[in-house]
XYZ file of C-alpha atoms in Angstrom:
575
model
C 0.000 0.000 0.000
C 2.803 2.408 0.851
C 4.171 2.073 -2.700
C 0.879 2.736 -4.523
C -0.855 5.968 -5.411
C -4.570 6.404 -4.846
C -5.249 5.841 -8.562
C -3.171 2.672 -8.562
C -5.111 1.322 -5.622
C -8.430 2.105 -7.325
C -7.276 0.349 -10.504
C -6.351 -2.769 -8.548
C -9.783 -2.691 -6.952
C -11.324 -2.454 -10.441
C -9.194 -5.429 -11.442
C -10.692 -7.494 -8.623
C -14.212 -6.368 -9.513
C -13.759 -7.378 -13.154
C -12.733 -10.861 -12.082
C -15.678 -11.016 -9.681
C -17.935 -10.326 -12.683
C -16.380 -13.231 -14.586
C -14.251 -11.021 -16.854
C -10.587 -12.012 -17.063
C -8.546 -8.768 -17.390
C -5.621 -10.627 -19.009
C -7.191 -13.253 -21.312
C -4.990 -15.906 -22.910
C -7.027 -16.504 -26.058
C -5.828 -14.986 -29.350
C -7.676 -11.817 -30.310
C -7.822 -11.786 -34.101
C -7.275 -8.190 -35.246
C -8.024 -7.564 -38.934
C -7.647 -3.787 -39.245
C -5.518 -0.883 -38.028
C -6.377 2.758 -37.422
C -4.393 4.326 -40.273
C -5.529 1.719 -42.788
C -9.188 2.147 -41.807
C -8.981 5.870 -42.472
C -7.030 5.520 -45.725
C -9.326 2.820 -47.124
C -12.668 4.287 -45.987
C -15.532 4.037 -48.460
C -18.834 5.912 -48.210
C -20.630 3.154 -50.106
C -19.451 0.103 -48.172
C -20.057 -0.638 -44.482
C -16.801 -2.364 -43.537
C -16.782 -4.785 -40.607
C -13.567 -4.539 -38.552
C -11.903 -5.957 -35.460
C -9.405 -3.572 -33.881
C -7.470 -3.505 -30.632
C -5.451 -0.920 -28.813
C -5.012 1.305 -25.810
C -7.853 3.578 -24.696
C -6.377 7.090 -24.697
C -9.462 9.248 -24.109
C -13.123 8.843 -23.171
C -16.154 11.136 -23.387
C -19.152 9.630 -21.592
C -22.519 11.030 -22.674
C -25.154 8.963 -20.880
C -26.117 5.894 -22.885
C -23.410 6.485 -25.481
C -19.767 7.518 -25.429
C -16.797 8.240 -27.652
C -13.352 6.829 -26.949
C -10.049 7.055 -28.793
C -8.087 3.863 -29.419
C -4.335 3.939 -30.073
C -2.914 0.961 -31.963
C 0.459 0.333 -33.606
C -0.365 2.637 -36.559
C -2.070 5.580 -34.885
C -5.399 6.529 -33.288
C -9.024 6.185 -34.244
C -12.303 7.240 -32.637
C -14.781 4.577 -31.461
C -18.481 5.098 -30.753
C -19.678 2.974 -27.813
C -23.372 2.566 -26.982
C -24.980 0.838 -24.004
C -27.467 -1.081 -26.145
C -24.764 -2.355 -28.496
C -22.165 -3.762 -26.103
C -24.365 -4.903 -23.203
C -25.528 -8.496 -23.591
C -27.689 -11.006 -21.741
C -24.548 -12.716 -20.509
C -23.000 -9.409 -19.410
C -25.748 -6.782 -18.992
C -23.408 -4.428 -17.088
C -20.772 -4.253 -19.834
C -21.549 -0.564 -20.474
C -22.779 0.879 -17.158
C -20.306 -0.913 -14.907
C -17.419 -2.325 -16.932
C -16.998 0.417 -19.532
C -17.999 3.444 -17.441
C -16.587 2.485 -14.028
C -14.023 -0.307 -14.224
C -12.104 0.657 -17.366
C -9.461 3.384 -17.245
C -7.365 5.425 -19.645
C -4.476 3.191 -20.707
C -6.445 -0.063 -20.667
C -6.075 -2.237 -23.756
C -9.365 -3.329 -25.296
C -10.668 -5.026 -28.412
C -13.512 -3.648 -30.513
C -15.626 -5.432 -33.113
C -17.906 -3.235 -35.200
C -18.268 -1.330 -38.437
C -16.673 1.783 -39.909
C -18.735 4.947 -40.389
C -18.379 8.707 -40.616
C -19.810 10.784 -37.774
C -21.939 13.890 -38.251
C -18.793 15.891 -37.528
C -17.113 14.146 -40.452
C -14.685 11.962 -38.468
C -14.072 8.399 -39.663
C -14.814 6.179 -36.659
C -15.678 2.637 -35.606
C -19.152 1.851 -34.251
C -18.571 -0.753 -31.513
C -20.851 -3.775 -31.447
C -18.675 -5.764 -29.043
C -16.033 -4.746 -26.463
C -13.422 -7.101 -24.984
C -11.064 -6.329 -22.102
C -7.556 -7.437 -23.167
C -5.224 -5.918 -20.565
C -5.913 -3.846 -17.473
C -3.474 -0.973 -16.943
C -2.542 -0.668 -13.253
C -0.523 2.544 -13.578
C -2.074 5.792 -14.852
C -0.496 7.320 -17.962
C 0.789 10.903 -18.027
C -1.720 12.117 -20.608
C -0.295 14.700 -23.019
C -2.891 17.027 -24.516
C -2.377 18.599 -27.944
C -4.056 21.754 -29.207
C -3.082 23.492 -32.442
C 0.134 21.466 -32.459
C 1.132 22.542 -28.932
C 1.619 19.898 -26.223
C 0.235 20.526 -22.743
C 1.079 18.513 -19.602
C 3.996 17.158 -21.601
C 5.898 14.066 -20.531
C 9.205 15.719 -21.366
C 11.642 15.064 -18.510
C 14.588 13.320 -20.281
C 15.400 11.269 -17.175
C 11.875 9.823 -17.121
C 11.537 9.539 -20.901
C 14.736 7.525 -21.373
C 14.216 5.373 -18.277
C 10.554 4.699 -19.097
C 10.762 4.600 -22.882
C 7.594 2.492 -22.993
C 5.627 5.444 -21.566
C 7.429 7.883 -23.877
C 6.375 5.838 -26.908
C 2.752 5.704 -25.751
C 2.132 9.358 -24.938
C 4.554 11.460 -27.011
C 3.898 12.086 -30.704
C 6.822 11.497 -33.049
C 8.940 9.279 -30.785
C 7.912 6.066 -32.501
C 8.570 7.641 -35.897
C 12.215 8.234 -34.956
C 12.676 4.528 -34.331
C 10.776 3.552 -37.461
C 13.243 5.740 -39.373
C 16.088 3.985 -37.544
C 14.733 0.684 -38.844
C 14.627 2.166 -42.364
C 18.259 3.298 -42.088
C 19.439 -0.189 -41.112
C 17.201 -1.958 -43.647
C 18.446 0.278 -46.490
C 22.063 -0.144 -45.408
C 21.695 -3.921 -45.301
C 19.928 -3.996 -48.686
C 22.671 -1.930 -50.352
C 25.437 -4.171 -48.996
C 23.559 -7.347 -49.916
C 22.930 -6.051 -53.446
C 26.649 -5.355 -53.788
C 27.265 -9.068 -53.133
C 28.734 -8.794 -49.643
C 27.999 -11.342 -46.904
C 26.554 -10.445 -43.522
C 28.381 -12.339 -40.771
C 28.576 -12.522 -36.980
C 31.784 -12.423 -34.959
C 32.448 -12.914 -31.216
C 31.357 -10.299 -28.700
C 33.424 -11.892 -25.932
C 37.055 -11.635 -27.008
C 40.350 -12.587 -25.409
C 41.986 -9.442 -26.820
C 40.111 -6.121 -27.309
C 41.378 -5.275 -30.787
C 40.412 -3.204 -33.791
C 40.272 0.230 -32.151
C 41.891 2.458 -29.567
C 39.471 2.360 -26.649
C 39.115 1.228 -23.049
C 37.254 -2.111 -22.881
C 34.797 -3.664 -20.457
C 36.242 -6.725 -18.706
C 34.322 -9.810 -17.599
C 35.286 -13.272 -16.350
C 34.449 -16.654 -17.850
C 34.057 -19.047 -14.924
C 34.372 -22.324 -16.854
C 37.577 -21.314 -18.644
C 38.742 -19.246 -15.655
C 39.929 -16.430 -17.917
C 39.185 -12.739 -18.213
C 37.467 -11.747 -21.431
C 36.625 -8.391 -22.996
C 33.436 -7.109 -24.573
C 34.494 -6.236 -28.091
C 35.400 -2.641 -28.898
C 35.314 -3.343 -32.654
C 34.675 -6.192 -35.105
C 37.613 -5.340 -37.363
C 40.185 -8.045 -36.648
C 37.730 -10.937 -36.906
C 36.225 -9.600 -40.133
C 39.700 -9.325 -41.646
C 40.311 -12.974 -40.716
C 37.334 -13.800 -42.945
C 38.853 -11.822 -45.833
C 41.994 -13.922 -45.345
C 39.704 -16.969 -45.499
C 38.492 -16.040 -48.980
C 35.307 -13.964 -48.686
C 34.981 -11.208 -51.299
C 33.306 -8.828 -48.874
C 31.944 -9.212 -45.346
C 30.009 -6.898 -43.075
C 28.544 -6.977 -39.604
C 25.923 -4.728 -38.001
C 26.179 -5.165 -34.268
C 26.951 -3.836 -30.823
C 30.360 -2.629 -29.703
C 31.209 -1.707 -26.118
C 33.613 0.949 -24.858
C 34.161 1.697 -21.191
C 34.338 5.439 -21.637
C 32.348 8.574 -20.876
C 28.684 9.216 -21.653
C 27.445 12.408 -23.260
C 25.163 13.651 -26.042
C 27.203 11.732 -28.632
C 28.452 8.677 -26.738
C 26.828 5.629 -25.136
C 28.891 2.770 -23.618
C 27.234 0.293 -25.999
C 26.620 1.425 -29.542
C 25.732 -0.068 -32.909
C 28.336 -0.084 -35.643
C 28.505 -1.404 -39.192
C 31.903 -2.594 -40.378
C 32.509 -3.600 -43.990
C 35.642 -5.133 -45.586
C 36.034 -5.703 -49.339
C 38.993 -7.360 -51.039
C 40.957 -5.688 -53.847
C 39.675 -2.197 -52.963
C 41.361 0.898 -51.485
C 40.247 3.926 -49.488
C 39.547 5.971 -52.620
C 37.022 3.366 -53.773
C 35.560 3.285 -50.255
C 35.007 7.069 -50.252
C 33.012 6.833 -53.484
C 31.045 3.822 -52.222
C 30.289 5.521 -48.878
C 28.951 8.797 -50.279
C 26.609 6.936 -52.638
C 25.493 4.661 -49.798
C 24.672 7.577 -47.481
C 22.825 9.449 -50.229
C 20.672 6.363 -50.804
C 19.963 5.953 -47.086
C 18.953 9.598 -46.698
C 16.549 9.411 -49.635
C 15.003 6.180 -48.312
C 14.578 7.672 -44.842
C 13.479 11.232 -45.648
C 12.419 11.182 -49.283
C 15.239 13.592 -50.119
C 19.042 13.694 -50.002
C 18.871 16.430 -47.340
C 18.332 16.279 -43.601
C 17.815 19.098 -41.089
C 19.523 18.931 -37.710
C 20.122 21.699 -35.166
C 18.555 24.116 -37.641
C 21.144 23.273 -40.310
C 20.353 21.644 -43.648
C 22.869 18.922 -44.420
C 23.146 17.561 -47.938
C 24.154 13.932 -48.366
C 24.209 14.204 -52.139
C 27.486 12.832 -53.509
C 30.298 13.763 -53.945
C 31.755 15.055 -50.652
C 34.770 17.284 -50.033
C 38.092 15.479 -49.416
C 40.676 17.186 -47.183
C 43.979 15.805 -45.727
C 44.084 16.104 -41.928
C 47.335 18.075 -41.761
C 45.933 20.571 -44.282
C 42.783 20.811 -42.159
C 44.853 21.604 -39.065
C 46.921 24.157 -40.969
C 43.732 25.696 -42.342
C 42.178 26.098 -38.863
C 45.240 26.815 -36.649
C 47.896 28.195 -38.982
C 50.378 25.496 -37.873
C 51.871 23.080 -40.396
C 52.569 19.766 -38.602
C 54.098 18.086 -41.641
C 57.376 16.402 -40.635
C 57.130 17.552 -36.999
C 58.245 15.148 -34.254
C 56.490 14.512 -30.944
C 58.348 17.214 -28.995
C 57.695 19.838 -31.679
C 53.991 19.006 -31.776
C 53.788 19.072 -27.980
C 55.319 22.586 -28.059
C 52.672 23.655 -30.607
C 49.963 22.306 -28.268
C 51.354 24.566 -25.548
C 51.327 27.529 -27.927
C 47.681 26.707 -28.720
C 47.015 26.715 -24.943
C 45.616 23.177 -24.924
C 45.136 22.171 -21.284
C 44.185 18.485 -21.689
C 47.602 17.384 -22.963
C 49.641 15.005 -20.779
C 52.869 13.007 -20.944
C 51.141 9.717 -21.853
C 50.166 11.082 -25.269
C 52.301 10.174 -28.239
C 52.549 12.006 -31.553
C 49.352 10.522 -32.962
C 47.282 11.292 -29.886
C 48.564 14.886 -29.853
C 47.570 15.412 -33.494
C 44.182 13.877 -32.743
C 43.695 16.301 -29.827
C 44.560 19.315 -32.005
C 42.164 18.199 -34.719
C 39.410 17.572 -32.174
C 39.852 20.945 -30.526
C 40.164 23.184 -33.582
C 38.833 21.367 -36.646
C 36.333 18.576 -36.089
C 33.395 20.695 -34.978
C 33.654 23.001 -37.989
C 32.763 20.438 -40.657
C 28.980 20.569 -40.944
C 28.532 19.278 -44.498
C 29.914 15.749 -45.116
C 33.693 15.999 -45.436
C 36.263 13.215 -45.839
C 39.315 13.999 -43.675
C 42.122 11.936 -45.206
C 45.782 10.856 -44.989
C 46.337 10.467 -41.233
C 49.856 10.179 -39.751
C 50.953 6.573 -39.192
C 51.070 7.126 -35.406
C 47.281 7.628 -35.435
C 46.548 4.593 -37.584
C 48.069 1.311 -36.387
C 45.927 -0.849 -38.718
C 46.262 1.249 -41.884
C 48.434 0.809 -44.991
C 51.185 3.377 -45.534
C 50.319 6.075 -48.077
C 51.482 5.160 -51.568
C 53.021 8.627 -52.202
C 53.169 10.558 -48.900
C 55.860 9.294 -46.467
C 54.777 9.131 -42.815
C 51.066 9.175 -43.702
C 48.506 6.421 -44.154
C 45.603 5.761 -46.499
C 42.849 6.487 -44.030
C 39.815 8.744 -43.934
C 37.268 9.802 -41.368
C 33.934 11.188 -42.513
C 32.887 14.285 -40.568
C 29.249 15.407 -40.578
C 27.685 18.087 -38.373
C 30.964 18.452 -36.516
C 31.295 14.780 -35.521
C 32.957 11.652 -36.873
C 30.480 9.379 -38.640
C 32.777 6.860 -40.331
C 36.364 5.655 -40.198
C 37.993 3.781 -43.102
C 41.366 2.507 -44.366
C 43.257 0.895 -47.088
C 43.859 -2.000 -44.721
C 47.372 -2.900 -43.638
C 48.112 -6.410 -44.954
C 51.891 -6.527 -44.416
C 52.239 -8.828 -41.370
C 55.748 -7.600 -40.488
C 54.704 -3.928 -40.626
C 51.574 -4.782 -38.627
C 53.603 -6.441 -35.883
C 55.820 -3.372 -35.583
C 52.741 -1.129 -35.342
C 51.350 -3.314 -32.557
C 54.668 -3.116 -30.701
C 54.540 0.687 -30.937
C 51.066 0.557 -29.439
C 52.422 -1.520 -26.554
C 55.106 1.101 -25.960
C 52.333 3.699 -25.675
C 50.528 1.426 -23.223
C 53.700 1.243 -21.127
C 53.695 5.060 -21.024
C 50.187 4.978 -19.549
C 47.902 5.153 -22.601
C 45.012 2.889 -21.499
C 43.443 3.059 -24.984
C 46.470 1.662 -26.833
C 45.973 -1.618 -28.718
C 47.144 -5.003 -27.457
C 49.074 -7.331 -29.782
C 46.765 -9.962 -31.273
C 49.106 -12.814 -32.178
C 46.398 -14.882 -33.874
C 45.514 -11.959 -36.133
C 49.195 -11.604 -37.061
C 49.268 -15.339 -37.846
C 46.244 -14.898 -40.126
C 47.975 -12.036 -41.970
C 51.027 -14.256 -42.496
C 48.879 -16.578 -44.609
C 48.229 -13.563 -46.834
C 45.369 -11.051 -46.874
C 44.435 -9.524 -50.261
C 44.584 -5.742 -50.652
C 41.458 -4.702 -48.784
C 39.492 -1.608 -47.863
C 37.402 -1.454 -44.722
C 35.048 1.016 -43.058
C 33.179 1.400 -39.809
C 30.026 3.554 -39.663
C 28.403 4.510 -36.361
C 24.742 3.594 -36.812
C 23.509 5.627 -33.846
C 25.150 8.802 -35.125
C 23.899 8.069 -38.632
C 20.344 7.781 -37.307
C 20.793 11.059 -35.398
C 21.685 12.769 -38.659
C 18.860 11.180 -40.628
C 16.200 11.990 -38.005
C 17.402 15.453 -36.962
C 18.156 14.444 -33.369
C 20.953 16.223 -31.490
C 21.478 13.641 -28.723
C 22.279 9.945 -29.041
C 19.784 9.122 -26.279
C 16.937 10.123 -28.610
C 17.793 7.358 -31.095
C 18.420 4.558 -28.578
C 15.383 2.791 -27.180
C 17.095 2.247 -23.836
C 20.227 4.404 -23.373
C 22.528 3.685 -20.468
C 21.364 5.471 -17.311
C 22.670 5.963 -13.820
C 20.977 3.667 -11.268
C 17.508 4.868 -10.387
C 17.374 6.657 -7.048
C 15.360 4.782 -4.448
C 13.940 6.633 -1.460
C 15.295 5.475 1.888
C 12.835 3.325 3.769
C 13.170 1.836 7.261
C 12.322 -1.794 7.933
C 9.113 -2.752 9.749
C 11.171 -3.748 12.801
C 12.187 -0.136 13.422
C 8.552 0.989 13.474
C 7.616 -1.877 15.772
C 10.402 -0.860 18.171
C 8.803 2.568 18.743
C 5.374 1.047 19.315
C 3.711 1.366 15.880
C 1.327 -1.593 15.312
C 2.054 -3.681 12.197
C -1.179 -2.616 10.446
C -0.304 1.065 10.768
C 3.254 0.910 9.394
C 2.076 0.990 5.767
C -0.344 3.838 6.583
C 2.496 5.925 8.049
C 4.632 5.235 4.990
C 1.701 6.062 2.718
C 1.477 9.405 4.507
C 5.109 10.016 3.530
C 6.912 8.991 6.721
C 9.279 6.382 5.288
C 11.814 6.521 8.151
C 11.739 6.824 11.919
C 13.835 9.979 11.532
C 10.967 11.661 9.652
C 8.672 11.288 12.696
C 10.907 13.113 15.172
C 9.839 16.716 14.556
C 6.138 16.048 13.943
C 3.151 17.472 15.764
C 1.493 14.306 17.181
C -2.043 15.733 16.838
C -1.471 16.585 13.177
C -0.008 13.138 12.523
C -3.032 11.543 14.221
C -5.408 13.498 11.982
C -3.464 12.628 8.823
C -3.311 8.879 9.335
C -6.897 8.606 10.560
C -7.944 10.570 7.475
C -6.074 8.118 5.256
C -7.751 5.198 7.023
C -11.163 6.670 6.188
C -10.320 7.836 2.659
C -8.816 4.512 1.609
C -11.515 2.476 3.417
C -8.919 0.396 5.220
C -11.229 -0.515 8.066
C -8.524 -0.167 10.724
C -9.354 0.851 14.290
C -7.964 4.371 14.710
C -5.238 4.752 17.336
C -5.782 7.092 20.245
C -4.032 10.498 20.120
C -1.849 9.532 23.086
C -0.689 6.392 21.248
C 0.471 8.465 18.274
C 2.163 10.894 20.655
C 4.002 7.897 22.098
C 5.296 6.909 18.662
C 6.686 10.409 18.110
C 8.212 10.508 21.598
C 9.844 7.098 21.122
C 11.242 8.104 17.726
C 13.121 10.908 19.444
C 14.784 8.363 21.737
C 16.192 6.446 18.797
């Protein structure tokens, strides 16, 4: 009782009354739906009286004596239903309208309606109910959002509640479901394009003995049977490349990666990524393939090659600008880093007054920090940033004509990285040296440096064809395609801090100060969840409050005497 609101208690009472009337509020039998709200409206005919069976959640109700109007929300939208006493009440259940519909059903309940489609005098396409079936009783009241002239009132808009209770968000807030339907379109179009190109969708391990394929801090778990620590994968790259070694023309995987790093508007500890690897291709081919792919996805999702986010119109129409990273840095800071060593670049960081630089950072990390601070956020339209220094790219082939650089690009859109791609390094000796350099960075304290994967090196020694690979962040792609500025808006269930639970004393503590067992829940219902909360109370006021609750909630308890309540307060002060 202490946990339930008054409305929740009334709904549970209605639940019991339904069962007492022989109506099961959670029936097991299949309810055969043959129509949906949007389809009924789109297919309405003035000349044909269509018989339909619909089901959904009751979102509003206007009772007008012997007849009422309700609004049903199903998976495709909402539709009005006309409910009349004489239509739904039967010999077997004569109180279906007056008692069940008017008194025992609540907003949020899921019901089934059999009837016919008609147009009301006000011109609204509706369903005339001839039969009503209770399908699921809602025990918690919904936060009902009211819309007038496109403006939401009593909005359910607290992000903490919306993300934690996404099921409520989807029910009451317009447009939320559409975001996730667009997400499904993005992934479906991406998969279709890759399948049409002849590439094979595969699955690789999530639990890995070595967290390879990216520079990131992993999550660690323990496998009891093997008695070994394992890592949740930070990337799929090294396993997908093993499959290229094995003879696949092209392989891709759409799946979850996990990185034990910070959370913000653009990062979630688990995220969806697509990685693709194709033999006999290079990063120039991959740039052309990527811009055509993204243009196709945008058109499929929005009906146009443009998307609007943060008030900016972004065009995904190919081709995109291509800009080497060192030129980008020179363009934005005035410093040319070409040929500079680690100490020289560190000195430039000091001149640029960068405060987040530390001794664990090598040359590549320093360049990455400069680019992130001065360049990344400026690229709103899709831009390929290319030709990264080798220190930043331990899995990338050396540039064919620019010493010290690699054949790598990152795609920047709306000031954030969307994709990362290489001409893949397939020289096993060079790869081993790159891994060893990463281990030297780890020894300096870089906890995101890569670990040597000896089995991957062994695979490369059997020979990997020239290959190009790319990783695209699906969550960020969906943000761009749906105009959302935070990653939490495109994840059904983003990672959240643990929900705060109000402190509550055990029953034993109440019993120790003389509170009878039956009255503990009443005290807690009145808001006094701890003995500490009783100490400063006026005993007479407390007596009035709990006796009032006893009467209001029809608990039937014998009220305590004022001196008994005074004793509880006095004893709480002795604790």
